[in-house]
Amino acid sequence: MGVTAKLKLAVFISGRGSNMVAINEACKAAGFPAEISVILSNNPNAGGLAYAKEHGIATEVVNHKDFDSRETFEAQILQRLESHDFDLIVLAGFMRILTASFVENFPKNSMINIHPSLLPDYKGLNTHARAIADGQKEGGCSVHYVIPDLDSGQVILQKRVPILEGDTAESLEKRVLEQEHHAYSEAIRMIAASKGVQ
Ligand code: GRF
């Protein structure tokens, strides 16, 4: 017998939020072991915020431009999160680097990220263009635990796609993004199961 309450997610976004939408759609399915408690964005114009409001999901906006340091920005995030109940932070296209002290503020393995490459290859930005330039035959995405080193925590799962003749960064991004939308909910299901949440 597992815990019956669902795993509660705090999803951090910066932009269009298509991974967050895919997660929320998965959460709506009967028996999915997680639900979104709050969506936090550093960008007040993030497309994903409109979706959150339409779907009655709590939102928090902490604009990094309003702060003169990463530390004060992150302190404000922590303060805003205090009024929300969550078990797992899910970085879904969150484009701010988090400090070690922010990451270590939470218990081990309570923050995950999705990265558009087959880690440990192509950490950082412009992953698809770099993979094509290197003549790689395969690309993909990785869901991993977040540790202070960027894109370096333990990989939870990966999805692979072929890189085709004539692919551009845009065409490859589209193929990988489709897989991201499956990968994140699968990873969340695995984490819930490992915690005994059904
Ligand atoms: C995704 O490609 C994700 O892998 C990367 O940023 C992008 C976010 O897209 N970290 P979206 O905002 O979820 O649509």
PDB file of C-alpha atoms and ligand atoms in Angstrom:
ATOM      1  CA  MET A   1       0.000   0.000   0.000  1.00  0.00           C
ATOM      2  CA  GLY A   2       1.385   3.357  -0.939  1.00  0.00           C
ATOM      3  CA  VAL A   3       0.587   6.848   0.174  1.00  0.00           C
ATOM      4  CA  THR A   4      -2.699   7.884  -1.407  1.00  0.00           C
ATOM      5  CA  ALA A   5      -2.190  11.658  -1.529  1.00  0.00           C
ATOM      6  CA  LYS A   6      -0.812  12.854  -4.848  1.00  0.00           C
ATOM      7  CA  LEU A   7       2.693  14.153  -5.348  1.00  0.00           C
ATOM      8  CA  LYS A   8       2.425  17.944  -5.374  1.00  0.00           C
ATOM      9  CA  LEU A   9       4.424  19.841  -7.947  1.00  0.00           C
ATOM     10  CA  ALA A  10       5.809  23.380  -8.027  1.00  0.00           C
ATOM     11  CA  VAL A  11       6.526  23.985 -11.723  1.00  0.00           C
ATOM     12  CA  PHE A  12       8.984  26.750 -12.668  1.00  0.00           C
ATOM     13  CA  ILE A  13       8.700  28.248 -16.157  1.00  0.00           C
ATOM     14  CA  SER A  14      10.109  31.193 -18.105  1.00  0.00           C
ATOM     15  CA  GLY A  15       8.309  31.073 -21.440  1.00  0.00           C
ATOM     16  CA  ARG A  16       5.767  29.239 -23.525  1.00  0.00           C
ATOM     17  CA  GLY A  17       5.400  26.458 -20.954  1.00  0.00           C
ATOM     18  CA  SER A  18       4.580  23.584 -23.292  1.00  0.00           C
ATOM     19  CA  ASN A  19       6.194  21.075 -20.916  1.00  0.00           C
ATOM     20  CA  MET A  20       4.138  22.449 -18.037  1.00  0.00           C
ATOM     21  CA  VAL A  21       0.975  22.119 -20.153  1.00  0.00           C
ATOM     22  CA  ALA A  22       1.873  18.506 -21.013  1.00  0.00           C
ATOM     23  CA  ILE A  23       2.428  17.770 -17.321  1.00  0.00           C
ATOM     24  CA  ASN A  24      -0.887  19.330 -16.363  1.00  0.00           C
ATOM     25  CA  GLU A  25      -2.706  17.388 -19.086  1.00  0.00           C
ATOM     26  CA  ALA A  26      -1.145  14.184 -17.731  1.00  0.00           C
ATOM     27  CA  CYS A  27      -2.202  15.174 -14.203  1.00  0.00           C
ATOM     28  CA  LYS A  28      -5.825  15.412 -15.335  1.00  0.00           C
ATOM     29  CA  ALA A  29      -5.886  11.736 -16.351  1.00  0.00           C
ATOM     30  CA  ALA A  30      -7.578   9.448 -13.837  1.00  0.00           C
ATOM     31  CA  GLY A  31      -5.045   7.785 -11.570  1.00  0.00           C
ATOM     32  CA  PHE A  32      -2.088  10.037 -12.404  1.00  0.00           C
ATOM     33  CA  PRO A  33      -0.110  10.257  -9.149  1.00  0.00           C
ATOM     34  CA  ALA A  34       0.679  13.999  -9.197  1.00  0.00           C
ATOM     35  CA  GLU A  35      -0.923  17.421  -9.414  1.00  0.00           C
ATOM     36  CA  ILE A  36       0.394  20.941  -9.908  1.00  0.00           C
ATOM     37  CA  SER A  37       0.168  23.122  -6.784  1.00  0.00           C
ATOM     38  CA  VAL A  38       1.761  26.249  -8.196  1.00  0.00           C
ATOM     39  CA  ILE A  39       3.393  27.598 -11.323  1.00  0.00           C
ATOM     40  CA  LEU A  40       6.190  30.070 -10.730  1.00  0.00           C
ATOM     41  CA  SER A  41       7.603  32.250 -13.488  1.00  0.00           C
ATOM     42  CA  ASN A  42      10.499  34.696 -13.506  1.00  0.00           C
ATOM     43  CA  ASN A  43       8.984  36.250 -16.632  1.00  0.00           C
ATOM     44  CA  PRO A  44       5.727  38.177 -16.182  1.00  0.00           C
ATOM     45  CA  ASN A  45       4.962  37.681 -19.890  1.00  0.00           C
ATOM     46  CA  ALA A  46       5.493  33.919 -19.971  1.00  0.00           C
ATOM     47  CA  GLY A  47       2.867  32.323 -22.211  1.00  0.00           C
ATOM     48  CA  GLY A  48       2.395  29.525 -19.697  1.00  0.00           C
ATOM     49  CA  LEU A  49       0.950  31.953 -17.118  1.00  0.00           C
ATOM     50  CA  ALA A  50      -2.174  32.530 -19.218  1.00  0.00           C
ATOM     51  CA  TYR A  51      -2.722  28.765 -19.421  1.00  0.00           C
ATOM     52  CA  ALA A  52      -2.294  28.483 -15.642  1.00  0.00           C
ATOM     53  CA  LYS A  53      -4.872  31.176 -14.999  1.00  0.00           C
ATOM     54  CA  GLU A  54      -7.352  29.632 -17.448  1.00  0.00           C
ATOM     55  CA  HIS A  55      -6.965  26.325 -15.645  1.00  0.00           C
ATOM     56  CA  GLY A  56      -7.307  27.752 -12.141  1.00  0.00           C
ATOM     57  CA  ILE A  57      -3.746  26.872 -11.120  1.00  0.00           C
ATOM     58  CA  ALA A  58      -2.061  29.158  -8.578  1.00  0.00           C
ATOM     59  CA  THR A  59       0.718  31.304 -10.043  1.00  0.00           C
ATOM     60  CA  GLU A  60       3.613  33.293  -8.633  1.00  0.00           C
ATOM     61  CA  VAL A  61       5.649  35.768 -10.672  1.00  0.00           C
ATOM     62  CA  VAL A  62       9.072  36.763  -9.376  1.00  0.00           C
ATOM     63  CA  ASN A  63      10.707  38.918 -12.023  1.00  0.00           C
ATOM     64  CA  HIS A  64      14.485  38.562 -11.790  1.00  0.00           C
ATOM     65  CA  LYS A  65      14.821  42.066 -13.243  1.00  0.00           C
ATOM     66  CA  ASP A  66      13.375  43.476 -10.021  1.00  0.00           C
ATOM     67  CA  PHE A  67      16.351  42.167  -8.007  1.00  0.00           C
ATOM     68  CA  ASP A  68      19.956  43.224  -7.958  1.00  0.00           C
ATOM     69  CA  SER A  69      21.394  39.792  -7.206  1.00  0.00           C
ATOM     70  CA  ARG A  70      20.615  36.113  -7.677  1.00  0.00           C
ATOM     71  CA  GLU A  71      20.469  35.755  -3.890  1.00  0.00           C
ATOM     72  CA  THR A  72      17.746  38.372  -3.376  1.00  0.00           C
ATOM     73  CA  PHE A  73      15.792  36.994  -6.372  1.00  0.00           C
ATOM     74  CA  GLU A  74      15.945  33.483  -4.945  1.00  0.00           C
ATOM     75  CA  ALA A  75      15.070  34.655  -1.433  1.00  0.00           C
ATOM     76  CA  GLN A  76      11.885  36.101  -2.895  1.00  0.00           C
ATOM     77  CA  ILE A  77      11.122  32.810  -4.675  1.00  0.00           C
ATOM     78  CA  LEU A  78      11.518  30.944  -1.382  1.00  0.00           C
ATOM     79  CA  GLN A  79       9.222  33.385   0.362  1.00  0.00           C
ATOM     80  CA  ARG A  80       6.541  33.038  -2.341  1.00  0.00           C
ATOM     81  CA  LEU A  81       6.745  29.257  -2.205  1.00  0.00           C
ATOM     82  CA  GLU A  82       6.078  29.244   1.525  1.00  0.00           C
ATOM     83  CA  SER A  83       2.330  29.537   1.054  1.00  0.00           C
ATOM     84  CA  HIS A  84       2.209  26.521  -1.320  1.00  0.00           C
ATOM     85  CA  ASP A  85       2.300  22.847  -0.497  1.00  0.00           C
ATOM     86  CA  PHE A  86       4.682  20.916  -2.771  1.00  0.00           C
ATOM     87  CA  ASP A  87       6.923  17.849  -2.750  1.00  0.00           C
ATOM     88  CA  LEU A  88       8.820  18.273  -6.004  1.00  0.00           C
ATOM     89  CA  ILE A  89      10.129  21.304  -7.908  1.00  0.00           C
ATOM     90  CA  VAL A  90       9.876  20.765 -11.653  1.00  0.00           C
ATOM     91  CA  LEU A  91      11.979  23.065 -13.830  1.00  0.00           C
ATOM     92  CA  ALA A  92      10.188  23.275 -17.172  1.00  0.00           C
ATOM     93  CA  GLY A  93      12.008  25.720 -19.399  1.00  0.00           C
ATOM     94  CA  PHE A  94      13.095  27.824 -16.411  1.00  0.00           C
ATOM     95  CA  MET A  95      15.897  29.927 -17.860  1.00  0.00           C
ATOM     96  CA  ARG A  96      17.617  31.204 -14.701  1.00  0.00           C
ATOM     97  CA  ILE A  97      20.584  29.414 -13.227  1.00  0.00           C
ATOM     98  CA  LEU A  98      19.888  28.573  -9.585  1.00  0.00           C
ATOM     99  CA  THR A  99      22.605  28.972  -6.954  1.00  0.00           C
ATOM    100  CA  ALA A 100      23.977  26.040  -5.001  1.00  0.00           C
ATOM    101  CA  SER A 101      22.461  27.468  -1.853  1.00  0.00           C
ATOM    102  CA  PHE A 102      18.981  27.547  -3.428  1.00  0.00           C
ATOM    103  CA  VAL A 103      19.295  23.970  -4.679  1.00  0.00           C
ATOM    104  CA  GLU A 104      20.680  22.734  -1.367  1.00  0.00           C
ATOM    105  CA  ASN A 105      17.889  24.440   0.534  1.00  0.00           C
ATOM    106  CA  PHE A 106      15.651  21.521  -0.493  1.00  0.00           C
ATOM    107  CA  PRO A 107      16.060  17.838   0.377  1.00  0.00           C
ATOM    108  CA  LYS A 108      18.145  15.740  -2.059  1.00  0.00           C
ATOM    109  CA  ASN A 109      16.273  14.685  -5.210  1.00  0.00           C
ATOM    110  CA  SER A 110      13.396  17.087  -4.721  1.00  0.00           C
ATOM    111  CA  MET A 111      14.106  19.148  -7.842  1.00  0.00           C
ATOM    112  CA  ILE A 112      14.096  17.896 -11.446  1.00  0.00           C
ATOM    113  CA  ASN A 113      14.819  19.454 -14.833  1.00  0.00           C
ATOM    114  CA  ILE A 114      14.295  18.549 -18.466  1.00  0.00           C
ATOM    115  CA  HIS A 115      17.166  19.208 -20.818  1.00  0.00           C
ATOM    116  CA  PRO A 116      17.005  18.940 -24.620  1.00  0.00           C
ATOM    117  CA  SER A 117      19.983  16.633 -25.152  1.00  0.00           C
ATOM    118  CA  LEU A 118      21.152  13.158 -24.290  1.00  0.00           C
ATOM    119  CA  LEU A 119      23.113  14.099 -21.174  1.00  0.00           C
ATOM    120  CA  PRO A 120      25.977  14.117 -20.379  1.00  0.00           C
ATOM    121  CA  ASP A 121      26.356  15.387 -23.974  1.00  0.00           C
ATOM    122  CA  TYR A 122      25.511  18.994 -24.787  1.00  0.00           C
ATOM    123  CA  LYS A 123      24.941  20.619 -21.414  1.00  0.00           C
ATOM    124  CA  GLY A 124      23.949  24.289 -21.600  1.00  0.00           C
ATOM    125  CA  LEU A 125      22.325  26.134 -24.494  1.00  0.00           C
ATOM    126  CA  ASN A 126      21.951  25.587 -28.267  1.00  0.00           C
ATOM    127  CA  THR A 127      21.978  21.828 -27.852  1.00  0.00           C
ATOM    128  CA  HIS A 128      20.330  20.976 -31.178  1.00  0.00           C
ATOM    129  CA  ALA A 129      22.554  23.195 -33.330  1.00  0.00           C
ATOM    130  CA  ARG A 130      25.654  21.760 -31.651  1.00  0.00           C
ATOM    131  CA  ALA A 131      24.508  18.154 -32.090  1.00  0.00           C
ATOM    132  CA  ILE A 132      23.833  18.751 -35.816  1.00  0.00           C
ATOM    133  CA  ALA A 133      27.149  20.578 -36.300  1.00  0.00           C
ATOM    134  CA  ASP A 134      28.952  17.594 -34.759  1.00  0.00           C
ATOM    135  CA  GLY A 135      27.282  15.209 -37.210  1.00  0.00           C
ATOM    136  CA  GLN A 136      25.437  13.294 -34.479  1.00  0.00           C
ATOM    137  CA  LYS A 137      22.949  10.713 -35.699  1.00  0.00           C
ATOM    138  CA  GLU A 138      20.807  10.862 -32.560  1.00  0.00           C
ATOM    139  CA  GLY A 139      19.444  13.557 -30.293  1.00  0.00           C
ATOM    140  CA  GLY A 140      16.916  13.558 -27.505  1.00  0.00           C
ATOM    141  CA  CYS A 141      16.035  14.803 -24.077  1.00  0.00           C
ATOM    142  CA  SER A 142      16.900  13.927 -20.488  1.00  0.00           C
ATOM    143  CA  VAL A 143      14.956  14.333 -17.271  1.00  0.00           C
ATOM    144  CA  HIS A 144      17.431  14.594 -14.402  1.00  0.00           C
ATOM    145  CA  TYR A 145      17.687  15.519 -10.756  1.00  0.00           C
ATOM    146  CA  VAL A 146      19.031  19.019 -10.182  1.00  0.00           C
ATOM    147  CA  ILE A 147      22.324  19.474  -8.367  1.00  0.00           C
ATOM    148  CA  PRO A 148      24.333  22.693  -8.124  1.00  0.00           C
ATOM    149  CA  ASP A 149      26.393  21.818 -11.248  1.00  0.00           C
ATOM    150  CA  LEU A 150      24.397  22.762 -14.345  1.00  0.00           C
ATOM    151  CA  ASP A 151      22.711  19.866 -16.205  1.00  0.00           C
ATOM    152  CA  SER A 152      24.782  17.350 -14.244  1.00  0.00           C
ATOM    153  CA  GLY A 153      22.488  15.548 -11.786  1.00  0.00           C
ATOM    154  CA  GLN A 154      21.520  11.892 -12.070  1.00  0.00           C
ATOM    155  CA  VAL A 155      19.493  11.132 -15.185  1.00  0.00           C
ATOM    156  CA  ILE A 156      16.033   9.696 -14.467  1.00  0.00           C
ATOM    157  CA  LEU A 157      15.051   8.939 -18.044  1.00  0.00           C
ATOM    158  CA  GLN A 158      15.931   9.815 -21.613  1.00  0.00           C
ATOM    159  CA  LYS A 159      14.058   9.748 -24.912  1.00  0.00           C
ATOM    160  CA  ARG A 160      16.000   9.435 -28.154  1.00  0.00           C
ATOM    161  CA  VAL A 161      15.129  10.674 -31.639  1.00  0.00           C
ATOM    162  CA  PRO A 162      17.004  10.303 -34.931  1.00  0.00           C
ATOM    163  CA  ILE A 163      18.804  13.292 -36.424  1.00  0.00           C
ATOM    164  CA  LEU A 164      17.852  13.247 -40.097  1.00  0.00           C
ATOM    165  CA  GLU A 165      19.629  14.447 -43.213  1.00  0.00           C
ATOM    166  CA  GLY A 166      18.764  18.130 -43.692  1.00  0.00           C
ATOM    167  CA  ASP A 167      17.624  18.675 -40.097  1.00  0.00           C
ATOM    168  CA  THR A 168      17.891  22.212 -38.764  1.00  0.00           C
ATOM    169  CA  ALA A 169      18.026  23.188 -35.102  1.00  0.00           C
ATOM    170  CA  GLU A 170      14.311  24.056 -35.448  1.00  0.00           C
ATOM    171  CA  SER A 171      13.218  20.760 -37.002  1.00  0.00           C
ATOM    172  CA  LEU A 172      15.213  18.789 -34.456  1.00  0.00           C
ATOM    173  CA  GLU A 173      13.867  20.893 -31.595  1.00  0.00           C
ATOM    174  CA  LYS A 174      10.326  20.107 -32.704  1.00  0.00           C
ATOM    175  CA  ARG A 175      11.037  16.342 -32.831  1.00  0.00           C
ATOM    176  CA  VAL A 176      12.700  16.409 -29.406  1.00  0.00           C
ATOM    177  CA  LEU A 177       9.999  18.592 -27.830  1.00  0.00           C
ATOM    178  CA  GLU A 178       7.339  16.009 -28.713  1.00  0.00           C
ATOM    179  CA  GLN A 179       9.347  13.491 -26.735  1.00  0.00           C
ATOM    180  CA  GLU A 180       9.886  15.924 -23.843  1.00  0.00           C
ATOM    181  CA  HIS A 181       6.132  16.104 -23.450  1.00  0.00           C
ATOM    182  CA  HIS A 182       6.013  12.340 -22.805  1.00  0.00           C
ATOM    183  CA  ALA A 183       9.263  12.159 -20.861  1.00  0.00           C
ATOM    184  CA  TYR A 184       8.332  14.560 -18.090  1.00  0.00           C
ATOM    185  CA  SER A 185       5.083  12.880 -17.090  1.00  0.00           C
ATOM    186  CA  GLU A 186       6.746   9.446 -17.264  1.00  0.00           C
ATOM    187  CA  ALA A 187       9.550  10.629 -14.990  1.00  0.00           C
ATOM    188  CA  ILE A 188       7.070  12.127 -12.527  1.00  0.00           C
ATOM    189  CA  ARG A 189       5.181   8.839 -12.487  1.00  0.00           C
ATOM    190  CA  MET A 190       8.433   6.987 -11.724  1.00  0.00           C
ATOM    191  CA  ILE A 191       9.320   9.382  -8.905  1.00  0.00           C
ATOM    192  CA  ALA A 192       5.833   9.087  -7.415  1.00  0.00           C
ATOM    193  CA  ALA A 193       6.074   5.294  -7.546  1.00  0.00           C
ATOM    194  CA  SER A 194       9.479   5.377  -5.845  1.00  0.00           C
ATOM    195  CA  LYS A 195       7.920   7.380  -3.016  1.00  0.00           C
ATOM    196  CA  GLY A 196       4.997   4.996  -2.721  1.00  0.00           C
ATOM    197  CA  VAL A 197       2.506   7.512  -4.103  1.00  0.00           C
ATOM    198  CA  GLN A 198      -0.162   5.776  -6.196  1.00  0.00           C
TER     199      GLN A 198
HETATM  200  C1  GRF B   1      12.460  22.829 -23.566  1.00  0.00           C
HETATM  201  O1  GRF B   1      13.108  22.485 -24.759  1.00  0.00           O
HETATM  202  C2  GRF B   1      13.254  22.328 -22.390  1.00  0.00           C
HETATM  203  O2  GRF B   1      13.950  21.150 -22.650  1.00  0.00           O
HETATM  204  C3  GRF B   1      14.252  23.447 -22.195  1.00  0.00           C
HETATM  205  O3  GRF B   1      13.523  24.622 -22.465  1.00  0.00           O
HETATM  206  C4  GRF B   1      12.445  24.336 -23.354  1.00  0.00           C
HETATM  207  C5  GRF B   1      11.196  24.802 -22.681  1.00  0.00           C
HETATM  208  O4  GRF B   1      10.052  24.714 -23.501  1.00  0.00           O
HETATM  209  N1  GRF B   1      14.824  23.383 -20.867  1.00  0.00           N
HETATM  210  P1  GRF B   1       8.601  24.976 -22.879  1.00  0.00           P
HETATM  211  O5  GRF B   1       8.620  26.342 -22.225  1.00  0.00           O
HETATM  212  O6  GRF B   1       8.320  23.878 -21.904  1.00  0.00           O
HETATM  213  O7  GRF B   1       7.681  24.946 -24.057  1.00  0.00           O
END
